[in-house]
Coordinates of C-alpha atoms in Angstrom, one line a residue:
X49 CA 0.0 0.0 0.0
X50 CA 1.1 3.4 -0.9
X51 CA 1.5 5.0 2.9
X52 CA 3.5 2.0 3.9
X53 CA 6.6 3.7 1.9
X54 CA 5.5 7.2 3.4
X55 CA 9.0 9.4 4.4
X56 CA 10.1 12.9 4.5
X57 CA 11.5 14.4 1.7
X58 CA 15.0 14.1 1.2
X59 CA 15.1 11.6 4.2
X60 CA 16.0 7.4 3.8
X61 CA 12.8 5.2 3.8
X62 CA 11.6 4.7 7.4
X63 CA 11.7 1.3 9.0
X64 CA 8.2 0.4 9.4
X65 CA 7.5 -1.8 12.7
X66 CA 4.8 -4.3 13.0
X67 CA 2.0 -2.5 14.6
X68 CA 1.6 -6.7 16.5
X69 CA 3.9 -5.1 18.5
X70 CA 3.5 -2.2 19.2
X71 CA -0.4 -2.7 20.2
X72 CA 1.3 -5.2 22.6
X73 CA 3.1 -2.6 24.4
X74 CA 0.3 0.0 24.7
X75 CA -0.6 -1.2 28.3
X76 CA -4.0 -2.4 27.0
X77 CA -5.3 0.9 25.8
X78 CA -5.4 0.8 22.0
X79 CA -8.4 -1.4 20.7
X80 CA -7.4 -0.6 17.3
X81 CA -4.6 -1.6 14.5
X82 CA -3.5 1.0 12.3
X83 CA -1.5 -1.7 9.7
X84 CA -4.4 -4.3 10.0
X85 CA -7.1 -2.1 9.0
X86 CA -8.6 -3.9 5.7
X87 CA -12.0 -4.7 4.5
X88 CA -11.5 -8.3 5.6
X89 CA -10.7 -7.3 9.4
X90 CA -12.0 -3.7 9.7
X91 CA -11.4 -1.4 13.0
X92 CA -14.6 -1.0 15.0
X93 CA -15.4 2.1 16.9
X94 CA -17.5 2.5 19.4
X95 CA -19.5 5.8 21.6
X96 CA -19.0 6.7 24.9
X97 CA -21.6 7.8 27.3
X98 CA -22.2 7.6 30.8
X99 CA -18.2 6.1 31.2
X100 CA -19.7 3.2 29.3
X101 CA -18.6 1.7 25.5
X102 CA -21.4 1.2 23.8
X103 CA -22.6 0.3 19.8
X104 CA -25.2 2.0 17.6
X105 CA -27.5 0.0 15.8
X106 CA -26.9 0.6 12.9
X107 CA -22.8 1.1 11.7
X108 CA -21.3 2.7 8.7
X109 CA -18.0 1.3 6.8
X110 CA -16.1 4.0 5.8
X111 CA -13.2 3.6 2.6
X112 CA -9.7 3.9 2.8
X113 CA -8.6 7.5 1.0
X114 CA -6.4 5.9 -0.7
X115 CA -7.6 2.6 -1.5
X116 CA -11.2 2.7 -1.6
X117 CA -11.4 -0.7 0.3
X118 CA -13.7 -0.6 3.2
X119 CA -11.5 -0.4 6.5
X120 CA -13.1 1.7 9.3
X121 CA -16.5 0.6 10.8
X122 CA -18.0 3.7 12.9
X123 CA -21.3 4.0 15.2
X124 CA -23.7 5.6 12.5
X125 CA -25.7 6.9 15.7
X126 CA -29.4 7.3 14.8
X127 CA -31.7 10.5 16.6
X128 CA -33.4 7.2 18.3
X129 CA -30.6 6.4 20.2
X130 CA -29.4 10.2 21.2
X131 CA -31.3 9.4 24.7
X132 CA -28.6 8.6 26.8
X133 CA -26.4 11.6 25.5
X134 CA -29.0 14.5 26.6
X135 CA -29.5 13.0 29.9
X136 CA -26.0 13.2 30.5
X137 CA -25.7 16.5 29.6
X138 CA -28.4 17.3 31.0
X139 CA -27.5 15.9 34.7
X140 CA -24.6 18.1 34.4
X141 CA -25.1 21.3 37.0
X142 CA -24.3 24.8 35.6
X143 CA -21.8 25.1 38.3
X144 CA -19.6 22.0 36.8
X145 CA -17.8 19.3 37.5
X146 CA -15.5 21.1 39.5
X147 CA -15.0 25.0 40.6
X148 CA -12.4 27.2 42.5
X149 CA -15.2 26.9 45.3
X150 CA -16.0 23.1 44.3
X151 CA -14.0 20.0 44.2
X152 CA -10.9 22.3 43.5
X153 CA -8.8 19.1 44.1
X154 CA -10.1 18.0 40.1
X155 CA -7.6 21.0 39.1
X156 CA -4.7 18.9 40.4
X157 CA -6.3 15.1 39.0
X158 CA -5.5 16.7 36.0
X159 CA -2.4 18.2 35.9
X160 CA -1.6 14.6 37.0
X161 CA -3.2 13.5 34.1
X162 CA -1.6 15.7 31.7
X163 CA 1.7 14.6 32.6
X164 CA 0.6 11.0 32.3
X165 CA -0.5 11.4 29.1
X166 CA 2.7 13.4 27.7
X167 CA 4.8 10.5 29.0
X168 CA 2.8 7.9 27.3
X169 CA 3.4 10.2 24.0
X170 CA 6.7 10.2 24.4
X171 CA 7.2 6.6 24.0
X172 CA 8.5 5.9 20.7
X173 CA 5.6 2.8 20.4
X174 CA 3.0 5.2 21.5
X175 CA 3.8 8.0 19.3
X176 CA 3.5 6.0 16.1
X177 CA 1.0 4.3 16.7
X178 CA -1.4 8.1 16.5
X179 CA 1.2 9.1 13.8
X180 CA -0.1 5.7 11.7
X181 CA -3.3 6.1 12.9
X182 CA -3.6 9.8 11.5
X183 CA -1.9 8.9 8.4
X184 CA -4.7 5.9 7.7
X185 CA -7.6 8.2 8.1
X186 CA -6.3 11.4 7.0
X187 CA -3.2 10.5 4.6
X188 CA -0.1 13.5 5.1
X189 CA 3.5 12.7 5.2
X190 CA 5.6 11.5 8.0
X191 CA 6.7 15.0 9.0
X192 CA 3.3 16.1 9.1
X193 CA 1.5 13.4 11.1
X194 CA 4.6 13.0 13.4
X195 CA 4.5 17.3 14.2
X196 CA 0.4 16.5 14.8
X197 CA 1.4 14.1 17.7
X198 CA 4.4 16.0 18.8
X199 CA 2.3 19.5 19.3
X200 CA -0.2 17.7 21.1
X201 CA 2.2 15.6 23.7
X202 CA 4.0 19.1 24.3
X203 CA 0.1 20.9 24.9
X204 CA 0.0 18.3 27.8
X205 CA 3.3 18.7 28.9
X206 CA 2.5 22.4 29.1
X207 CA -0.2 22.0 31.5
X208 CA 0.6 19.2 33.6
X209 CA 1.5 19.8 37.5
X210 CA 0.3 22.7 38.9
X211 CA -0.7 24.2 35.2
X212 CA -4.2 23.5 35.0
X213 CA -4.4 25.0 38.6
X214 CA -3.1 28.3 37.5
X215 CA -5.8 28.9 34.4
X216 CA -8.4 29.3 37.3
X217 CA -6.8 31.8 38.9
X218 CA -8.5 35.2 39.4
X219 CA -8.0 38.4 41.2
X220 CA -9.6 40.3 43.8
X221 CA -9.9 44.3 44.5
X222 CA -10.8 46.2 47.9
X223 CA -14.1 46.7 49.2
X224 CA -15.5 49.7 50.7
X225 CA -15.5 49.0 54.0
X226 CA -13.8 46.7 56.5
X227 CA -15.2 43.1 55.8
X228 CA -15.5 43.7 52.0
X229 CA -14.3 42.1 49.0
X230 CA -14.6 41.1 45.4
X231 CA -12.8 38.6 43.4
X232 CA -13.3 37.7 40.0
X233 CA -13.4 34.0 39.3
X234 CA -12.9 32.1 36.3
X235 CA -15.9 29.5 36.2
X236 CA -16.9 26.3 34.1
X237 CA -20.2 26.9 32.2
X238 CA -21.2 23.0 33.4
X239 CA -22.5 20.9 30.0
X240 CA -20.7 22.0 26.6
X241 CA -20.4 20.3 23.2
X242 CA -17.3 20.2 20.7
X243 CA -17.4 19.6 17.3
X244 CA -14.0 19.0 15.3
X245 CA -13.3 18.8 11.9
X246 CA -11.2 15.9 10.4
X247 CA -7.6 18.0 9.0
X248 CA -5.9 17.1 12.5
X249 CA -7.8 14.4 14.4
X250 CA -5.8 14.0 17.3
X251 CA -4.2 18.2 18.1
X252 CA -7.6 19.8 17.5
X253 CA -9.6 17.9 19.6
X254 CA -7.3 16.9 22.0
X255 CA -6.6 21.0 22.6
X256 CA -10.0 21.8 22.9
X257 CA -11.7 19.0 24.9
X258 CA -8.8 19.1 27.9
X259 CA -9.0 23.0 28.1
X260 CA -13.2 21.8 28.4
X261 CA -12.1 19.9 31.0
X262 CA -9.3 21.4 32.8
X263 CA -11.8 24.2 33.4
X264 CA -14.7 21.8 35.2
X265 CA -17.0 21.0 32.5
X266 CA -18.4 18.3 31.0
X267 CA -17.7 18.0 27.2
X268 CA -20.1 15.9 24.6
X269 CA -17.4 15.3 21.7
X270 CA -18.3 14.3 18.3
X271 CA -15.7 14.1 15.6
X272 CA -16.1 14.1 11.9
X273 CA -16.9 10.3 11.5
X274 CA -14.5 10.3 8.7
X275 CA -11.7 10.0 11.4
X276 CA -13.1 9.8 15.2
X277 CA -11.3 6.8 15.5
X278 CA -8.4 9.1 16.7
X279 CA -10.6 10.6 19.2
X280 CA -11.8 7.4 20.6
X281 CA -8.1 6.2 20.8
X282 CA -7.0 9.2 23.1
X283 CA -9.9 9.2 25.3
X284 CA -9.0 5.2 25.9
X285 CA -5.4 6.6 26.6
X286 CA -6.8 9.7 28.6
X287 CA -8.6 6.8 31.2
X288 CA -5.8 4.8 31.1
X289 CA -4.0 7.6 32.8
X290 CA -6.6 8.5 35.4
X291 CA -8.9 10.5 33.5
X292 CA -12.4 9.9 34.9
X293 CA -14.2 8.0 31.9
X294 CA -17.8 10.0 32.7
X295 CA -16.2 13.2 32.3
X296 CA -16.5 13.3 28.0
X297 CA -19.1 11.5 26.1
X298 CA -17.9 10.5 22.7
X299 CA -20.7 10.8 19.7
X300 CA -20.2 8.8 16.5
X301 CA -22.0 9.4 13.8
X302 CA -23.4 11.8 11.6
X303 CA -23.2 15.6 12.1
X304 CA -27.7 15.7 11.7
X305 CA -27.3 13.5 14.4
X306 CA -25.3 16.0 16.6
X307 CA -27.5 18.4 16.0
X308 CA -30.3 16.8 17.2
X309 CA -28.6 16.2 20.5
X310 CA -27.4 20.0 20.6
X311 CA -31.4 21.0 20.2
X312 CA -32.6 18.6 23.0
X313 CA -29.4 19.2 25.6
X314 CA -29.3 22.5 25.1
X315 CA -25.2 22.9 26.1
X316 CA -24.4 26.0 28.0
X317 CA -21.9 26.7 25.5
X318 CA -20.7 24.8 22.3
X319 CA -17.1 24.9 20.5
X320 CA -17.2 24.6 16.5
X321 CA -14.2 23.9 14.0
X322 CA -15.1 23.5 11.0
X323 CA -17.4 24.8 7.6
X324 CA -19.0 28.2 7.8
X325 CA -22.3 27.3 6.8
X326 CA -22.5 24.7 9.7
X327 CA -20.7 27.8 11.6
X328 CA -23.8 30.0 11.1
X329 CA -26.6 27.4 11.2
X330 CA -24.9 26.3 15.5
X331 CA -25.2 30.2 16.2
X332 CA -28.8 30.5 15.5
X333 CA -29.6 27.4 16.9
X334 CA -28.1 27.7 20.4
X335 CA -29.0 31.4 20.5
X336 CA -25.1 32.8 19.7
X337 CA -24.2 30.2 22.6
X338 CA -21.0 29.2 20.7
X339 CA -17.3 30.0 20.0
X340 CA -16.0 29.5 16.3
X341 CA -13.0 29.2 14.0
X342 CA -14.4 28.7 10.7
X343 CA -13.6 29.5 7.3
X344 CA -10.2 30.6 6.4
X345 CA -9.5 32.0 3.5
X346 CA -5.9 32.8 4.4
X347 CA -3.8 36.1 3.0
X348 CA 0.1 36.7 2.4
X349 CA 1.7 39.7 1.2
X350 CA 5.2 39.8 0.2
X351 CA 6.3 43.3 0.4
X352 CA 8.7 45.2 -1.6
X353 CA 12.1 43.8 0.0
X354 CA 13.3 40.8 -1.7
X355 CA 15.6 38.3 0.4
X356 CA 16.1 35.3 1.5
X357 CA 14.6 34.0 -2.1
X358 CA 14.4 29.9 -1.4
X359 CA 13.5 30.1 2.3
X360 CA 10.2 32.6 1.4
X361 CA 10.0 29.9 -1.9
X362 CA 9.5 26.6 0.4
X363 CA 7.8 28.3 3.0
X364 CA 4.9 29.6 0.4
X365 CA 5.2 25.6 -0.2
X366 CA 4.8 24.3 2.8
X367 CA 1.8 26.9 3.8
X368 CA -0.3 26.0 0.4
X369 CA 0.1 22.2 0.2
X370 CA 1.3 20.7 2.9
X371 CA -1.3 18.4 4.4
X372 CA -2.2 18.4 0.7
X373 CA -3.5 22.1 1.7
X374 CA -6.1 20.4 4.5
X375 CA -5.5 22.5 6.8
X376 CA -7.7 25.8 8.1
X377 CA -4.5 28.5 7.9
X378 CA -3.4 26.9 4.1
X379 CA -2.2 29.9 2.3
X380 CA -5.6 30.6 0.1
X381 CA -4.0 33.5 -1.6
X382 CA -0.4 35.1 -2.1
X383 CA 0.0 38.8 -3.2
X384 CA 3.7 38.9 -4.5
X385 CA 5.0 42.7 -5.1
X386 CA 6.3 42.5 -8.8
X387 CA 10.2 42.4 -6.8
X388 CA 9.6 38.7 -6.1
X389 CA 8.1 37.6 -9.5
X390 CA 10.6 39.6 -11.2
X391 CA 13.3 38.0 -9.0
X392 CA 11.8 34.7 -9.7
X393 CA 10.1 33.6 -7.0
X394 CA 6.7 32.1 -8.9
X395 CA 9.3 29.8 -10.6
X396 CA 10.8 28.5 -7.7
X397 CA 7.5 27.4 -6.1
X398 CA 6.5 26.1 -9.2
X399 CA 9.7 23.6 -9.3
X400 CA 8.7 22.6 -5.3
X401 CA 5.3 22.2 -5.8
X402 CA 5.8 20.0 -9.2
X403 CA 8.1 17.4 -6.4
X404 CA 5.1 16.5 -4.1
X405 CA 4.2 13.2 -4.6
X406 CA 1.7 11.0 -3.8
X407 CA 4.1 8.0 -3.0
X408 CA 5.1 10.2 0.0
X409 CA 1.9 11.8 0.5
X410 CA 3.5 15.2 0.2
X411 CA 0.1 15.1 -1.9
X412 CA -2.7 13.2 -0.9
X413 CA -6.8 12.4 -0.8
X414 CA -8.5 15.9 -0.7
X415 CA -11.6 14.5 2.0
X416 CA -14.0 17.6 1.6
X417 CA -13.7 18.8 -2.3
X418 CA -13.9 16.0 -5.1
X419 CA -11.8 16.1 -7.9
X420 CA -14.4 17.3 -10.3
X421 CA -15.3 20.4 -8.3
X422 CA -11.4 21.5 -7.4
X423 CA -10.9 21.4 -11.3
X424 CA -14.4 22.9 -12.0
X425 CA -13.6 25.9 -9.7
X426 CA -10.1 26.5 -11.3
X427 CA -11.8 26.8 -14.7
X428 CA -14.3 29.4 -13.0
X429 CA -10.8 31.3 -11.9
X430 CA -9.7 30.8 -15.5
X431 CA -12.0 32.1 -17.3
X432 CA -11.0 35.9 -15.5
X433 CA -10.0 38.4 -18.0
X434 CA -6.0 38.0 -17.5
X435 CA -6.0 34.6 -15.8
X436 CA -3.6 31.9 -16.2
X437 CA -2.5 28.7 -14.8
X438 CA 1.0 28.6 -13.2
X439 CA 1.1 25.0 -12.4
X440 CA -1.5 21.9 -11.6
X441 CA -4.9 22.1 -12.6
X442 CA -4.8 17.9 -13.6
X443 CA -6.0 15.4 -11.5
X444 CA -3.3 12.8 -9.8
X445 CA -2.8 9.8 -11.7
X446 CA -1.8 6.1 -10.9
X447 CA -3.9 5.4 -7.8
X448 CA -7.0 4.1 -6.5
X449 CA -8.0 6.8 -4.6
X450 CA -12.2 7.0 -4.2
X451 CA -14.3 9.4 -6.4
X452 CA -16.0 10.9 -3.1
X453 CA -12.7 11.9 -2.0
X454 CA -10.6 14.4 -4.6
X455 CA -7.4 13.6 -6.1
X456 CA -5.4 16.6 -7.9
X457 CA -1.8 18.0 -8.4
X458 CA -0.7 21.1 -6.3
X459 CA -2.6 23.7 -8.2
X460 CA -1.8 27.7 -8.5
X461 CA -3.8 29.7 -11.0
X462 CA -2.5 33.4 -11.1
X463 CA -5.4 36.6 -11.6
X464 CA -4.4 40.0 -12.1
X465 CA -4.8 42.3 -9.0
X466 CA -7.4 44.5 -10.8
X467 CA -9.7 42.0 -12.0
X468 CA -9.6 39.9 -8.7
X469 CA -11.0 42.8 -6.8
X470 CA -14.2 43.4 -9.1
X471 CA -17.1 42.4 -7.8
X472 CA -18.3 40.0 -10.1
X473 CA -15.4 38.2 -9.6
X474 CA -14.2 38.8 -5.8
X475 CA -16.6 35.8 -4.7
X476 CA -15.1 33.1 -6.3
X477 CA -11.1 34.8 -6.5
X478 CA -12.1 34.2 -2.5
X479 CA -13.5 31.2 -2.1
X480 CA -11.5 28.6 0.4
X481 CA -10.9 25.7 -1.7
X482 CA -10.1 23.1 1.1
X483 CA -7.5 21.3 -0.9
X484 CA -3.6 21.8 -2.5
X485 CA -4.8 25.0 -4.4
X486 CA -4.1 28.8 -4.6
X487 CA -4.7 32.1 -6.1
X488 CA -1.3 33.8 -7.1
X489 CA -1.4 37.7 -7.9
X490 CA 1.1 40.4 -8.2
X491 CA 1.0 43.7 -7.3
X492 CA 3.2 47.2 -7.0
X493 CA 3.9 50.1 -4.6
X494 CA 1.2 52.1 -6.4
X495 CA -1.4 49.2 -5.3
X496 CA -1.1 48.9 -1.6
X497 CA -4.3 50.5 -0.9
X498 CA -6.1 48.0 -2.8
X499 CA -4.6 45.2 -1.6
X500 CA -5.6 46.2 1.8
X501 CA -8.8 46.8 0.9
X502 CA -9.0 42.9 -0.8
X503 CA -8.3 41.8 2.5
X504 CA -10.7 43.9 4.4
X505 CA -13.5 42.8 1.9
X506 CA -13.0 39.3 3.1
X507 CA -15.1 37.9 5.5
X508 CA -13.4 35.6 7.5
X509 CA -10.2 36.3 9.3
X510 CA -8.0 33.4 10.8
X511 CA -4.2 33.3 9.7
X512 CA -1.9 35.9 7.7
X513 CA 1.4 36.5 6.6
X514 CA 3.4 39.5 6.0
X515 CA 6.6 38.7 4.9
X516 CA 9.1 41.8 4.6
X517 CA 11.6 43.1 7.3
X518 CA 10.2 46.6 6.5
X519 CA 9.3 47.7 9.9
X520 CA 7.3 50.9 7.9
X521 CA 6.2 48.7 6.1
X522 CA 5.0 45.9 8.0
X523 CA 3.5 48.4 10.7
X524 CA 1.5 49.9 8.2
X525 CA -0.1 46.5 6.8
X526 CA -0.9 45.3 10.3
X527 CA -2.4 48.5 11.5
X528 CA -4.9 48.3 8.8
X529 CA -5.7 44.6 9.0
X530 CA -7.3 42.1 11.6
X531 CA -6.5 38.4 11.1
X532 CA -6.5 36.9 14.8
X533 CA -3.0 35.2 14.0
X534 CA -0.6 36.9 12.1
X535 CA 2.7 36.2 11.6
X536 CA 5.4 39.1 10.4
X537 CA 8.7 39.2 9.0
X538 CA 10.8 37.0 6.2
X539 CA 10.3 33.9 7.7
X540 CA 6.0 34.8 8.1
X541 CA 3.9 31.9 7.1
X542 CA 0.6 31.3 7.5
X543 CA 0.4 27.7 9.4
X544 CA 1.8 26.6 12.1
X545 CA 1.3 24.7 14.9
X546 CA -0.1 26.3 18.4
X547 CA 1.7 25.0 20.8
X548 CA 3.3 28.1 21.9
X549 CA 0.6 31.0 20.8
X550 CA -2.5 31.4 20.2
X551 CA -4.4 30.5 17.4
X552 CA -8.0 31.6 16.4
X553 CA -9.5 34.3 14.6
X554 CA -10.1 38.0 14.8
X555 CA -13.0 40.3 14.5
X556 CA -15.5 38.2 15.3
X557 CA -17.1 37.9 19.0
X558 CA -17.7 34.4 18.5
X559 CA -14.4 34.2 17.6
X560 CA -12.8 30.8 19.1
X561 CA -9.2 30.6 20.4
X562 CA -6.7 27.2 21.0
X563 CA -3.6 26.4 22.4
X564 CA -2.9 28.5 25.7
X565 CA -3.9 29.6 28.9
X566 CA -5.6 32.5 27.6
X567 CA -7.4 30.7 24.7
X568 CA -8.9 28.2 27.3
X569 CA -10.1 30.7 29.6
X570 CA -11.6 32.6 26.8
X571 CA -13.5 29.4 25.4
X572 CA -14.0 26.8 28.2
X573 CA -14.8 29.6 31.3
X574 CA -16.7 32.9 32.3
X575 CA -16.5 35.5 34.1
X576 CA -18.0 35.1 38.1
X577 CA -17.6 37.8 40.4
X578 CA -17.9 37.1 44.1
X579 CA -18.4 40.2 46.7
X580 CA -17.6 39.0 50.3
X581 CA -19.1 40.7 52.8
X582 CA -18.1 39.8 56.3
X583 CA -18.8 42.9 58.5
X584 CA -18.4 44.2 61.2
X585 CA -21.8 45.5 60.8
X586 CA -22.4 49.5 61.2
X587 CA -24.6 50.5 64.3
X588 CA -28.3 50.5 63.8
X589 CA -28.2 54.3 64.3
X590 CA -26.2 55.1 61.1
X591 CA -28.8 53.5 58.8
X592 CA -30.4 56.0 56.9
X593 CA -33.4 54.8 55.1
X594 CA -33.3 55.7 51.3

């Protein structure tokens, strides 16, 4: 099978273990096989609710991506069976699990847990086995899958010990009188639901549902089916090491199905990754009760000062189609000042993006756009006064990927500044193709303002890059744009992992954040104030009716 030969770039083959023993050495845990996964023996999932393992009724066989056999059997949860998941939520106080007044000992069980955890993902065995279990259900290279499971073991090494402790800590001020004082209190909203999309099975959910949990709630998790496999694996390792299992119901199944459980459990708040039309129908539904990071249709501007040519090159690369371009802060658009496609940069991406193969899954299965509509909205782009194709636009060849999943080379279709920003053709020049594609234009001192102005006509605003070591320059672009994470200087990009800053969006008060201390308390807590009042009490002749 193709990902069996899976390796870096540049790098010898990697020796490939039998997963026999590796599952051996898992402590129990792991109920799955990533190697043995085949139509004739397929994985089995199951939810979790209650702290109890249970089956659907009905299941759903899910294809490889890149073989089309049948290798993943997942609970296809029906709205019959969504019983036992509103009672739990629903048994749930608003006050939560646990509280800086309640059960504060829960802040230390997991900080303990957390460092469990990280230890178990540092063994080599343990590692690969999520790097091979990501790679089966969501094909990227070995670099990619292996930084998935690396950002997420350092997440829990950040808050293990006394960590989780500290993101409940609050403040107090003076009263008015002897006796008196307020503090402000972070506190756990009690019943949540998250929802995660299936570009990183294992960091986004992992992130999300233990800043749920660090914080005292109780967190319904549901997984695009396509991959909650991953999920289920990491809650069976999150028990393992002492997590309580009736802290996080797992939901299989289909997203209707999630809904309907959202409608009759009402969460106190709900956490959403993932499309913006599902964005907008969950903020209506639970009456703006949610926190998003949705669409990202992601900017870079090179300025004027060309350096640094092949780092800025494979960096524009690596943020376009790495992940085969799956992931929500993919570089969606590149505004080159003419400097760089005069000094040949378009070229040199060209020649790196033409080396991704799908032997190495430096290109892979596109799981949300088929083949036919990637290639149907690059003739849309292409038929732009001025438009051209600088590379791709052909479906792969050679493999037996499935039609419901797409299948292309590393596409890049270049429109001229001018005609991007008219407004019969701004829609599509702006539409996030979740796949290895881009839109490539140039512009030149003259037409600052109007790429500005292209970027604050867009509507969602996750990741940018603006890559110059103009400090005027770069001051002057940031001061008039808003993208929540935005990275500055030659070596900007717009992906990277959060394991050491935030990541989320800007602009938007539903706007979601991941990764740190202050992304968790934004998402997973609210504001309590608490006003002591002790005494002594003043002497019944000083009180003054009013």
């Amino acid at each position: 099978m193709l990902w069996h030969h899976a390796r870096p770039l540049g790098k010898a083959p990697m020796v490939v273990r039998p997963l026999v023993q590796i599952v051996c050495n898992l402590s129990g845990w792991a109920t799955v096989d990533p190697e043995a996964m085949n139509s004739s023996a397929p994985a089995e999932c199951r939810n979790l609710v209650g702290g109890r393992w249970l089956p659907s009724t009905t299941s759903r066989q899910l294809p490889d991506p890149l073989t089309g056999e049948k290798f993943l059997e997942v609970p296809h949860t029906q709205p019959d069976e969504i019983g036992p998941f509103v009672q739990s939520l629903r048994s749930v106080p608003k006050s939560g699990l646990h509280n800086p007044l309640k059960e504060p000992e829960r802040y230390l069980l997991y900080g303990d847990v957390s460092f469990r955890v990280a230890a178990e993902l540092r063994r080599p065995e343990v590692e690969r086995f999520f790097m091979r279990l990501i790679q089966r259900v969501a094909p990227k290279s070995i670099a990619q899958a292996l930084g998935e499971v690396r950002v997420t073991r350092k997440f829990f090494e950040n808050f293990s010990g006394d960590q989780v402790r500290f993101l409940a800590r609050g403040f107090t001020n003076p009263g008015d009188h002897l006796g008196q004082m307020s503090s402000g209190n972070r506190w756990p909203y009690g019943p949540v639901a998250l929802i995660t999309p299936f570009n990183f099975p294992l960091e986004i959910p992992a992130l999300q549902l233990m800043g749920a949990l660090y914080m005292g709630n109780k967190a319904l998790l549901h997984v695009d089916q396509r991959v909650s496999v991953v999920a289920e694996q990491l809650l069976r390792l999150l028990h393992h090491c002492g997590a309580p299992p009736t802290d996080v119901d797992l939901l299989h199944g289909p997203g209707t199905t999630m809904a309907d459980v959202i409608k009759a459990a009402e969460p106190r708040s709900t956490l959403f990754t993932g499309s913006q039309r599902v964005a907008e129908w969950l903020a209506v539904e639970t009456h703006g009760k949610v926190f998003l990071e949705d669409a990202g249709f992601d900017w870079k501007i090179l300025g004027p000062d060309v350096r640094d040519l092949d780092y800025v090159a494979w960096q524009c690369d690596q943020d376009a189609y790495a992940c085969s371009g799956q992931k929500c802060s993919a570089q969606s658009i590149l505004f080159a000042h003419s400097n760089w496609v005069t000094a040949g940069l378009l070229d040199r991406i060209t020649d790196l993006a033409t080396r991704r193969k799908l032997a190495n899954l430096t290109v892979g299965p596109v799981l949300s756009w088929t083949t036919k509509s990637i290639l149907d909205h690059t003739k849309r782009l292409l038929q732009i006064p001025g438009a051209k194709l600088l590379f791709g636009g052909k479906p792969l060849s050679g493999h037996s990927i499935p039609e419901v999943y797409g299948a292309v080379e590393p596409t890049a279709v270049f429109v001229p500044l001018e005609q991007a920003l008219l407004p019969e053709h701004f829609g599509v020049v702006t539409t996030e193709v979740f796949g290895p594609f881009q839109v490539v234009t140039e512009w030149q001192d003259s037409q600052l303002p109007q790429v500005l102005d292209a970027c604050e006509r867009m509507s969602h605003h996750l990741t940018a890059a603006v890559v110059s070591n103009d400090i005027n320059f770069v001051q002057h672009v940031l001061g008039n744009t808003v993208n929540g994470t935005t990275y500055v200087g030659i070596r900007a990009r717009t992906t990277g992992a959060p394991q050491n800053h935030w990541f989320g969006p800007a602009g938007d008060p539903r706007g979601a954040g991941i990764g740190t201390p202050e992304a968790i308390r934004l998402v997973w807590s609210c504001h309590r104030e608490i006003i002591t009042d002790f005494g002594p009490v003043p002497p019944a002749a000083s009180l003054v009716q009013s």
